[in-house]
PDB file of C-alpha atoms in Angstrom:
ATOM      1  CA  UNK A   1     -86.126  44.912 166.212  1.00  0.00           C
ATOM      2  CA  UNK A   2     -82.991  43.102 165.262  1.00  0.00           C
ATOM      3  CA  UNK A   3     -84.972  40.518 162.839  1.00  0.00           C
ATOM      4  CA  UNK A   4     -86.316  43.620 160.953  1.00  0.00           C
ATOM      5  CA  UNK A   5     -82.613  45.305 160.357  1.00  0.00           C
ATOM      6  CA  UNK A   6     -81.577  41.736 159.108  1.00  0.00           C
ATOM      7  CA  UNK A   7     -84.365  41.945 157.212  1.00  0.00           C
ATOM      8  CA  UNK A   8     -84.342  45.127 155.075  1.00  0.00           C
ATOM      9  CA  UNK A   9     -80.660  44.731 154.698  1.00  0.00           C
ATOM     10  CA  UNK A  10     -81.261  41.780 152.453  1.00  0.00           C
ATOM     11  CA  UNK A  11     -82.245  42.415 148.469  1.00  0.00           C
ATOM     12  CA  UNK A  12     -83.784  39.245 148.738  1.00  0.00           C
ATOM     13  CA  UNK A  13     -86.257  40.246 151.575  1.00  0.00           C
ATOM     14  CA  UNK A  14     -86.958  43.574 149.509  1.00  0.00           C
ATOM     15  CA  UNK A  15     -87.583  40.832 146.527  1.00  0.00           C
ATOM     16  CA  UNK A  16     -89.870  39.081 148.485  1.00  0.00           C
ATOM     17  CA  UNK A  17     -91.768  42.216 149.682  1.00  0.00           C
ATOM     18  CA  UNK A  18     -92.613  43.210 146.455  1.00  0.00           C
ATOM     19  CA  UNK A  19     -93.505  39.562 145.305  1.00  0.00           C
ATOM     20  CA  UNK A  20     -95.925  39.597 148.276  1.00  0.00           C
ATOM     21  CA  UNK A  21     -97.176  43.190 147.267  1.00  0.00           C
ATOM     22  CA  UNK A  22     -97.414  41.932 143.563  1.00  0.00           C
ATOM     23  CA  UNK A  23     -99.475  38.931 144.143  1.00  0.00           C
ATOM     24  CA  UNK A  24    -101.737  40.994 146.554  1.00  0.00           C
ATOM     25  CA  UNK A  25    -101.937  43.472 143.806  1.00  0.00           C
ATOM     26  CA  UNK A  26    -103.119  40.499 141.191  1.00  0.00           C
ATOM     27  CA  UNK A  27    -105.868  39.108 144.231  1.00  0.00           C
ATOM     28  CA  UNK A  28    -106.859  42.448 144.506  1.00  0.00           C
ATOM     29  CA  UNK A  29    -107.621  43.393 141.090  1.00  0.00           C
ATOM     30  CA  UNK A  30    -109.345  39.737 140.845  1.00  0.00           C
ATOM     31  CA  UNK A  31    -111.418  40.334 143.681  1.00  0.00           C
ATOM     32  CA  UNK A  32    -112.496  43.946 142.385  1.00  0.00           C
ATOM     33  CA  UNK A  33    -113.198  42.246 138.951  1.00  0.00           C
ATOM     34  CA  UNK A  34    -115.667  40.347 140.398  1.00  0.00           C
ATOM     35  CA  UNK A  35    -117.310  43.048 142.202  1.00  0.00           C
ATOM     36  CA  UNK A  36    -117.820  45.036 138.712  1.00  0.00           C
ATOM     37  CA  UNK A  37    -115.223  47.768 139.658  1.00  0.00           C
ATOM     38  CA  UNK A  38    -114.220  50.399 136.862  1.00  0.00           C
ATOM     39  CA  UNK A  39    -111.691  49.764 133.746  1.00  0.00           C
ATOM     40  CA  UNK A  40    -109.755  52.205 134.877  1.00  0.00           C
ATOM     41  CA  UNK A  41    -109.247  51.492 138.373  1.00  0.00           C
ATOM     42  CA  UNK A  42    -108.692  47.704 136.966  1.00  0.00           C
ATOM     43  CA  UNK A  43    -105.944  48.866 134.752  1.00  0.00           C
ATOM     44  CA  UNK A  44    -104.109  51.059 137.959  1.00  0.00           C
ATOM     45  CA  UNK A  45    -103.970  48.057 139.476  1.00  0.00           C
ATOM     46  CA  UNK A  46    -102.525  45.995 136.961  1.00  0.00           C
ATOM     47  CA  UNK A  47    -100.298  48.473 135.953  1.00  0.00           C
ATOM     48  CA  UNK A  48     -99.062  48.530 139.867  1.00  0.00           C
ATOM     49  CA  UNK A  49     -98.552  44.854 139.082  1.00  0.00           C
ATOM     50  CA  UNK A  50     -96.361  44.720 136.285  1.00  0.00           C
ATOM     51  CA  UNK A  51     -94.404  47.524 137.895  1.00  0.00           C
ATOM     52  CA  UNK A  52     -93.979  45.442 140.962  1.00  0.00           C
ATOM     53  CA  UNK A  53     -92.928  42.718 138.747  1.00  0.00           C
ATOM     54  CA  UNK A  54     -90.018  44.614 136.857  1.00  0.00           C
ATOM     55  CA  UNK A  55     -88.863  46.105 140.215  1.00  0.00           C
ATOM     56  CA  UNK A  56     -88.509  42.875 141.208  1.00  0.00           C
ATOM     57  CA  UNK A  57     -87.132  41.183 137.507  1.00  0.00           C
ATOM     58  CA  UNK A  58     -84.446  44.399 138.863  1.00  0.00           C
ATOM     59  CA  UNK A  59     -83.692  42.620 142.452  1.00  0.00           C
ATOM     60  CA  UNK A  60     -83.257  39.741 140.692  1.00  0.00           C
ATOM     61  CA  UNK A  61     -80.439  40.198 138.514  1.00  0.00           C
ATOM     62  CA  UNK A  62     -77.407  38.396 139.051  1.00  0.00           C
ATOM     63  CA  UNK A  63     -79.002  35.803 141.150  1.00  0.00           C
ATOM     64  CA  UNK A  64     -77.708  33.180 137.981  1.00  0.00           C
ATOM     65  CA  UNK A  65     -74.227  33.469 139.510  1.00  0.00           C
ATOM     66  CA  UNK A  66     -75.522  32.709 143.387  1.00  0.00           C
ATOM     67  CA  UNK A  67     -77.684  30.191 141.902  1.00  0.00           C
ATOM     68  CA  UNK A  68     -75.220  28.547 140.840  1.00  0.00           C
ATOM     69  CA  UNK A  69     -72.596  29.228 143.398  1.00  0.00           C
ATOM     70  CA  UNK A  70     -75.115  26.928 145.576  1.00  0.00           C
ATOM     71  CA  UNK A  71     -75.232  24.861 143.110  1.00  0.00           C
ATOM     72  CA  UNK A  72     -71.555  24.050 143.501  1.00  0.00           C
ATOM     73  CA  UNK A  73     -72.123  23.807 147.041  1.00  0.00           C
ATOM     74  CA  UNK A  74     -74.496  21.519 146.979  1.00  0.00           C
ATOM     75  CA  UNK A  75     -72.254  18.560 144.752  1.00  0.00           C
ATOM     76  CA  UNK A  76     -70.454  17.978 147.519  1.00  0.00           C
ATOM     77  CA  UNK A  77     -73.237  17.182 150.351  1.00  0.00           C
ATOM     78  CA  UNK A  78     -72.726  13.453 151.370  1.00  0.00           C
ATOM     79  CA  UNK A  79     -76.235  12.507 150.877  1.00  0.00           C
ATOM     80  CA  UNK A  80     -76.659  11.203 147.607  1.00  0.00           C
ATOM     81  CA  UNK A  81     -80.304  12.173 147.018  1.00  0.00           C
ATOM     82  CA  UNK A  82     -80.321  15.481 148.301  1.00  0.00           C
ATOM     83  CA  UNK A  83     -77.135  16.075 146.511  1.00  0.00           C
ATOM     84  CA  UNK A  84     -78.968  15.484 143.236  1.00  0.00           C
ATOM     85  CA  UNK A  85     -82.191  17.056 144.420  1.00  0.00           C
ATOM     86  CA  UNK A  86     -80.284  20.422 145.441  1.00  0.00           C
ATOM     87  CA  UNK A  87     -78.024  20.566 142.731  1.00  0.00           C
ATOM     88  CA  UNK A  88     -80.921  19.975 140.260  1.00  0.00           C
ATOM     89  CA  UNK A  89     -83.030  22.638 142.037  1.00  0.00           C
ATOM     90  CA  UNK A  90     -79.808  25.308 141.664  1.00  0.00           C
ATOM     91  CA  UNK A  91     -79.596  24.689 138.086  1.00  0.00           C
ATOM     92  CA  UNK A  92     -83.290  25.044 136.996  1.00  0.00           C
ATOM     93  CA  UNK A  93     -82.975  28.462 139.230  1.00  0.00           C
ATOM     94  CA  UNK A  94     -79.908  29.771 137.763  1.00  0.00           C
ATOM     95  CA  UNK A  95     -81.836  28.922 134.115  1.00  0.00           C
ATOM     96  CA  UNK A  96     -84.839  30.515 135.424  1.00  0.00           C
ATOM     97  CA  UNK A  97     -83.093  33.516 136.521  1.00  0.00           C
ATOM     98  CA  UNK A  98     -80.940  34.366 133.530  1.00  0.00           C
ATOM     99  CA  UNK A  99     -84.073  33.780 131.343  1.00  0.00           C
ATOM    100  CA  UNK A 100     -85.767  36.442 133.955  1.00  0.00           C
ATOM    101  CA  UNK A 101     -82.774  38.772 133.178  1.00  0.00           C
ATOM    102  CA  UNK A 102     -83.720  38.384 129.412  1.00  0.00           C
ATOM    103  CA  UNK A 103     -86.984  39.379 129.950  1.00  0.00           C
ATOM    104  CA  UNK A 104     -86.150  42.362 132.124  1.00  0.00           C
ATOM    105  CA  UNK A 105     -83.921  43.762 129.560  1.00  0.00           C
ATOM    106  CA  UNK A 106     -86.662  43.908 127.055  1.00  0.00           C
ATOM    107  CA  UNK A 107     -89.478  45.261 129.126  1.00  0.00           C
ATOM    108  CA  UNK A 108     -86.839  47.891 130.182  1.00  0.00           C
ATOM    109  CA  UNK A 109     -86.314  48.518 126.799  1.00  0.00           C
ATOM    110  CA  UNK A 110     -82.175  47.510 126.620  1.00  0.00           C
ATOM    111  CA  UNK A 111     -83.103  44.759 124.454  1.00  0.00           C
ATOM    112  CA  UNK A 112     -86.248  45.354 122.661  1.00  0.00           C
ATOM    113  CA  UNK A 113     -86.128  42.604 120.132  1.00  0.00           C
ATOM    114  CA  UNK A 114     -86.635  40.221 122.955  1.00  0.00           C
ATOM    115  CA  UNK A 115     -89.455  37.797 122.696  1.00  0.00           C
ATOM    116  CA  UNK A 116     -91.008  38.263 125.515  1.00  0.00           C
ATOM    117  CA  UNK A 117     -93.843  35.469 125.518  1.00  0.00           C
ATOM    118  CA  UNK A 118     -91.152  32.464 123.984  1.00  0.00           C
ATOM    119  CA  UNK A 119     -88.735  33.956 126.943  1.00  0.00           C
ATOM    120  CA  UNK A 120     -91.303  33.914 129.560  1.00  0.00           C
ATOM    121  CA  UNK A 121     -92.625  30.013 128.835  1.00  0.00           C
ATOM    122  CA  UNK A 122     -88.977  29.481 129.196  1.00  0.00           C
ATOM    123  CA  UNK A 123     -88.485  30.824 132.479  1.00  0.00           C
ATOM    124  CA  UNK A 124     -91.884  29.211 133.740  1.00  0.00           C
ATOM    125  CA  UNK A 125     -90.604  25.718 132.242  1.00  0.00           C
ATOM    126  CA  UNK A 126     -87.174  26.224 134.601  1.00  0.00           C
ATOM    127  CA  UNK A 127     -89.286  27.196 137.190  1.00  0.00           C
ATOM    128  CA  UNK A 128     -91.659  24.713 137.302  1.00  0.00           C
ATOM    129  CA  UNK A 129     -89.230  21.746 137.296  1.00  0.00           C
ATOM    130  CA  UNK A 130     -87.011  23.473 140.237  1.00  0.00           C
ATOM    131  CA  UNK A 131     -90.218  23.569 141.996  1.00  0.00           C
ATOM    132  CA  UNK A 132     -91.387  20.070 141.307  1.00  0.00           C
ATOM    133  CA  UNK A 133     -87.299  18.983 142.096  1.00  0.00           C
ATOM    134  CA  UNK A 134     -87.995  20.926 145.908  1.00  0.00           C
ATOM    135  CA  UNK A 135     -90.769  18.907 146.190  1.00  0.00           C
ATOM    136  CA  UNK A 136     -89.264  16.032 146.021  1.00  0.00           C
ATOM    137  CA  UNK A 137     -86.898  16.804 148.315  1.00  0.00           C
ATOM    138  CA  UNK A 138     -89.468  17.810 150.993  1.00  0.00           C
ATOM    139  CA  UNK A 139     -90.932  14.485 150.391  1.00  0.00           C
ATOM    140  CA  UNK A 140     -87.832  12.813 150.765  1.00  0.00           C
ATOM    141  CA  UNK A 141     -86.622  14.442 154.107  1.00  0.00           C
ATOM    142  CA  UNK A 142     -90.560  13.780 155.182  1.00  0.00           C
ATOM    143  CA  UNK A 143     -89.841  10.260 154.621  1.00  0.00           C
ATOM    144  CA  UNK A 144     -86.510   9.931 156.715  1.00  0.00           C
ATOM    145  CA  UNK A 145     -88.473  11.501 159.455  1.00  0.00           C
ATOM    146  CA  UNK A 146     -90.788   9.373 159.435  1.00  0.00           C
ATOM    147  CA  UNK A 147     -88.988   6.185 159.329  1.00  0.00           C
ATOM    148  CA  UNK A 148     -86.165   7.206 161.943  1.00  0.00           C
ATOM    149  CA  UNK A 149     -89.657   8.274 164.334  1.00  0.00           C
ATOM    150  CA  UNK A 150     -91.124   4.974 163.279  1.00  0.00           C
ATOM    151  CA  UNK A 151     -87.621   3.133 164.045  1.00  0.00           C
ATOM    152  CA  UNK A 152     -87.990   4.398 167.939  1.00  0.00           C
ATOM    153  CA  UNK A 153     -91.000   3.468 168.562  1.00  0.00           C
ATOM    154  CA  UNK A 154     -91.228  -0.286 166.412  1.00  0.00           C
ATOM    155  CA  UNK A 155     -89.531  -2.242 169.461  1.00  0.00           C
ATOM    156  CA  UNK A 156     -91.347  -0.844 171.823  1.00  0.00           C
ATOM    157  CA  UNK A 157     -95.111  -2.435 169.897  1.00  0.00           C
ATOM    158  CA  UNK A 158     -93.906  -4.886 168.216  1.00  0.00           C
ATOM    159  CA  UNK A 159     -95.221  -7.760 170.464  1.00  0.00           C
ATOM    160  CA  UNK A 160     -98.402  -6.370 170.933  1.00  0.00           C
ATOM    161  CA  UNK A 161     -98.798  -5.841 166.778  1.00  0.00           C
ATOM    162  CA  UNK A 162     -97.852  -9.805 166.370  1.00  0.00           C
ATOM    163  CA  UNK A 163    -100.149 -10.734 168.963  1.00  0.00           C
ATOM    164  CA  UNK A 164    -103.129  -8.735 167.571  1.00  0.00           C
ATOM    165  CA  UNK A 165    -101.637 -10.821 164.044  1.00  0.00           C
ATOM    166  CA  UNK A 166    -101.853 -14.022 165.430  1.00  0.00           C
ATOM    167  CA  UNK A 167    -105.415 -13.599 167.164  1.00  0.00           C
ATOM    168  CA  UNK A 168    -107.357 -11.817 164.391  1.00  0.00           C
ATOM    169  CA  UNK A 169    -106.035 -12.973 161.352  1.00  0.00           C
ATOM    170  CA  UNK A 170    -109.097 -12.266 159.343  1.00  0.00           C
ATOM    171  CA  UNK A 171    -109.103  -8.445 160.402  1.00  0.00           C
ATOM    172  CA  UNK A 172    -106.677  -7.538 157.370  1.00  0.00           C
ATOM    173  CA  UNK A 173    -108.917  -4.846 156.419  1.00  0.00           C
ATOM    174  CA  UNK A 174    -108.954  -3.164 159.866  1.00  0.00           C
ATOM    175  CA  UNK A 175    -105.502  -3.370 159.904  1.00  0.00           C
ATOM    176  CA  UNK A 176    -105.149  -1.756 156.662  1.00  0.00           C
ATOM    177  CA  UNK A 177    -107.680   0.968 157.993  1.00  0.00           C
ATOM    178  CA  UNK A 178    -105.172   1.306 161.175  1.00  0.00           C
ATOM    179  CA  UNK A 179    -102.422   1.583 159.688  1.00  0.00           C
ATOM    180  CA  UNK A 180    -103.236   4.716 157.230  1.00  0.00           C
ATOM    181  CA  UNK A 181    -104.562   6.114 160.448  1.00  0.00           C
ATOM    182  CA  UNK A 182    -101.100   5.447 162.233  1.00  0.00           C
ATOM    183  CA  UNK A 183     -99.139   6.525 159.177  1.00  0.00           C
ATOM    184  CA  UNK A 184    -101.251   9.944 158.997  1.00  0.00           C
ATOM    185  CA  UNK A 185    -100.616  10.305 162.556  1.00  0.00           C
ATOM    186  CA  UNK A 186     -97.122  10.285 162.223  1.00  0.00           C
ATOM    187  CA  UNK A 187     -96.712  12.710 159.262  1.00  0.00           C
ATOM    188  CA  UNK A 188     -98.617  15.307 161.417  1.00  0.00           C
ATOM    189  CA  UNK A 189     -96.388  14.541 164.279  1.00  0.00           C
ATOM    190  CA  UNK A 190     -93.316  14.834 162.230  1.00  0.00           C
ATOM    191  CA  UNK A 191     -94.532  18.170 160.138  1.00  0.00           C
ATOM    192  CA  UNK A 192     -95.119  19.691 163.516  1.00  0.00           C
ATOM    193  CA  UNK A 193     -92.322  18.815 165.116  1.00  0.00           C
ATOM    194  CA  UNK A 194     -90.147  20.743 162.013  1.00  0.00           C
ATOM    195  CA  UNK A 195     -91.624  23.457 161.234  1.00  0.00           C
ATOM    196  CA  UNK A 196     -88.657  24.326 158.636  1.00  0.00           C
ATOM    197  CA  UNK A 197     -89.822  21.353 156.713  1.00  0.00           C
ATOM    198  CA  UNK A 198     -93.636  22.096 156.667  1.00  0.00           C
ATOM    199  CA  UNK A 199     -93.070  26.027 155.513  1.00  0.00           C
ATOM    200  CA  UNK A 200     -90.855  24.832 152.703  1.00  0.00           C
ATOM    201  CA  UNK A 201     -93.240  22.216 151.346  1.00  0.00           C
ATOM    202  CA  UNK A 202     -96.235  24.729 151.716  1.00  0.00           C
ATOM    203  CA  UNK A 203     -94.217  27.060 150.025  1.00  0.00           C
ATOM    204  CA  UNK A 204     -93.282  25.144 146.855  1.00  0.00           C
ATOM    205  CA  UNK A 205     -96.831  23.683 147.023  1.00  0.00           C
ATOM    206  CA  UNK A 206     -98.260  27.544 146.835  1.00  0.00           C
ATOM    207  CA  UNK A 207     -95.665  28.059 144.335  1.00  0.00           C
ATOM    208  CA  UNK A 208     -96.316  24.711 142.156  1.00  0.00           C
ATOM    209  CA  UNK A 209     -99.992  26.519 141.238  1.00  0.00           C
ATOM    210  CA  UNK A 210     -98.018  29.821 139.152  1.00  0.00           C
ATOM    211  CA  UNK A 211     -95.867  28.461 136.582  1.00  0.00           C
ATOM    212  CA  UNK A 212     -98.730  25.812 136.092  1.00  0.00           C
ATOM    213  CA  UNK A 213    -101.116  28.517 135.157  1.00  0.00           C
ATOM    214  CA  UNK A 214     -98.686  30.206 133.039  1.00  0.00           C
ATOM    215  CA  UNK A 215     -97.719  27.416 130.968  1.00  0.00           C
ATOM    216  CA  UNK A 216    -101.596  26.101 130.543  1.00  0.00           C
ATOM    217  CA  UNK A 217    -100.485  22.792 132.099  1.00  0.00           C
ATOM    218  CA  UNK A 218    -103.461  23.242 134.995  1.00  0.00           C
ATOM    219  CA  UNK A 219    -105.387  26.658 134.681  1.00  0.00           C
ATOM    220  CA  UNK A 220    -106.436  28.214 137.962  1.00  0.00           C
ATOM    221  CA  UNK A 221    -108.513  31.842 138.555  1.00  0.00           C
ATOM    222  CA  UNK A 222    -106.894  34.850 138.587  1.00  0.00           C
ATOM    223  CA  UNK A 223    -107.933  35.108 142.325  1.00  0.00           C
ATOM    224  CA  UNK A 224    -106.652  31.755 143.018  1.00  0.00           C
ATOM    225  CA  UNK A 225    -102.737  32.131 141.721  1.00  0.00           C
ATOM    226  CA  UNK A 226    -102.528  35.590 143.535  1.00  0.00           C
ATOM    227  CA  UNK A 227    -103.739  34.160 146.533  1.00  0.00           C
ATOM    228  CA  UNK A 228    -101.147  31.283 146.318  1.00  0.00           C
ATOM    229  CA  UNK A 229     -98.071  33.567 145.558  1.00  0.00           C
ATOM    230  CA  UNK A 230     -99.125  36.079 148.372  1.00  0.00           C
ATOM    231  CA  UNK A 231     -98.805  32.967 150.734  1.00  0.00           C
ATOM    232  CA  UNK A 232     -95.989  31.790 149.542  1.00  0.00           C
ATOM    233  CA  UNK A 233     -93.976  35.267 149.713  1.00  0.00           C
ATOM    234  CA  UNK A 234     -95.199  35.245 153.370  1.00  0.00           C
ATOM    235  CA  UNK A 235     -93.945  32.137 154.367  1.00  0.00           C
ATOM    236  CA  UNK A 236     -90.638  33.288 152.215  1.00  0.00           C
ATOM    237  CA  UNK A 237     -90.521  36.597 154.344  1.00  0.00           C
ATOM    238  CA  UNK A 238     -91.077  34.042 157.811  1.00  0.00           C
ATOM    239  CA  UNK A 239     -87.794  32.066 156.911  1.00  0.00           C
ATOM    240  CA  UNK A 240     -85.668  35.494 156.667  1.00  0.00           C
ATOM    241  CA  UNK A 241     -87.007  37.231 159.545  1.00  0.00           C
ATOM    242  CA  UNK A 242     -86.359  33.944 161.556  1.00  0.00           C
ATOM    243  CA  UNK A 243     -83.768  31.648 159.926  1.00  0.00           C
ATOM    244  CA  UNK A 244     -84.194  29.166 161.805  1.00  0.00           C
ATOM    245  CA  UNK A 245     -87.356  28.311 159.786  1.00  0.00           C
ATOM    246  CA  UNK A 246     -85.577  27.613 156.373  1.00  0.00           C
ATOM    247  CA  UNK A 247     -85.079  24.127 155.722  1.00  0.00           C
ATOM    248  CA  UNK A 248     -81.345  23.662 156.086  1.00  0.00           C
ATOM    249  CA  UNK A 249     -79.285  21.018 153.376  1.00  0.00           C
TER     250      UNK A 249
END
């Protein structure tokens, strides 16, 4: 019970709620598209949707200045690459957000000259490259893993690997073939061994799909973006219920 008073106590697991809600809402109306359902019951739906969305454009504001409070946080982490990676991520989120408070305050009607479609491709762009900036730092961290698993365990085969060397040498394509398998291997071990690390590079990879769509770079279905932001929120709503699961600096 404690997890769930943690949890509604947070804006940003009230945010996350109604992402997952708006997402379900937008795989939902795809699904009933398909299935020839009424105009009007389509345009409930999508008007649940972009009410879901301004709720949460609402939870949102002010998360420029925690943006880039982490931001500041993050300069001073000794490793060089995820300095840069986190820092860079912060940035392109406090951008993101204070383009997402633009847009708010002209759907609300406070600022009503507001261009909402130049504003929007702005936000997406900010998005898009904090997203592709958290990738690389999952694949970075994924790397490290692997190497310092791959470090305890190279002494221990390393005879038996220049043995197999010296006695087949003309097996270079099994070996190739081996060593994928091996390498494979050990990124499954490793991703299951952290959890933390495989929900936050599923997340960002569910996330990738949206502002892609949005800006045109690589159109998906309707269906297909709802169903990756509804996963996404999930695994978001995992790593507050149980902290432990966020991928720590």
């Amino acid at each position: 019970m404690e997890p769930w008073v943690r949890f509604s106590a947070q804006s940003q697991a009230r945010e996350r709620l109604l992402r997952a809600a708006q997402y379900g809402c937008a795989l939902a109306g795809a699904a009933l598209r398909r299935n020839g359902a009424s105009a009007e019951l389509l345009a409930r739906v999508r008007q649940l949707e972009a009410h879901l969305s301004l709720g949460r454009k609402l939870l949102r504001l002010g998360g420029s200045a925690e943006a880039l409070e982490a931001a500041k946080r993050a300069i001073h982490l000794s490793d060089a690459v995820l300095r840069f990676c986190l820092t860079l991520s912060h940035l392109n989120r406090a951008l993101y957000l204070a383009c997402d408070n633009v847009l708010w305050a002209g759907k609300a009607g406070l600022a009503p000259a507001v261009d909402q479609e130049k504003w929007s491709q702005r936000s997406f762009r900010y998005y898009l490259f904090a997203l592709i900036v958290n990738l690389s730092r999952d694949a970075y961290e994924l790397r490290v893993l692997m190497d310092r698993e791959a470090n305890g365990k190279r002494l221990k085969g390393s005879e038996g690997r220049q043995q197999q060397q010296r006695h087949h040498p003309e097996a270079g394509l099994q070996q190739l073939g081996l060593r994928l398998q091996l390498e494979l291997r050990l990124l499954l071990r490793v991703l299951r061994s952290n959890p933390p690390l495989l929900l936050d590079l599923l997340k960002n990879a569910c996330d990738l799909f949206i502002p892609l769509d949005k800006l045109g770079l690589y159109r998906s279905s309707p269906a297909f973006v709802g169903l990756c932001g509804l996963a996404s929120s999930v695994l978001s709503i995992l790593t507050i219920l149980h902290p432990w699961l966020k991928l720590k600096p």
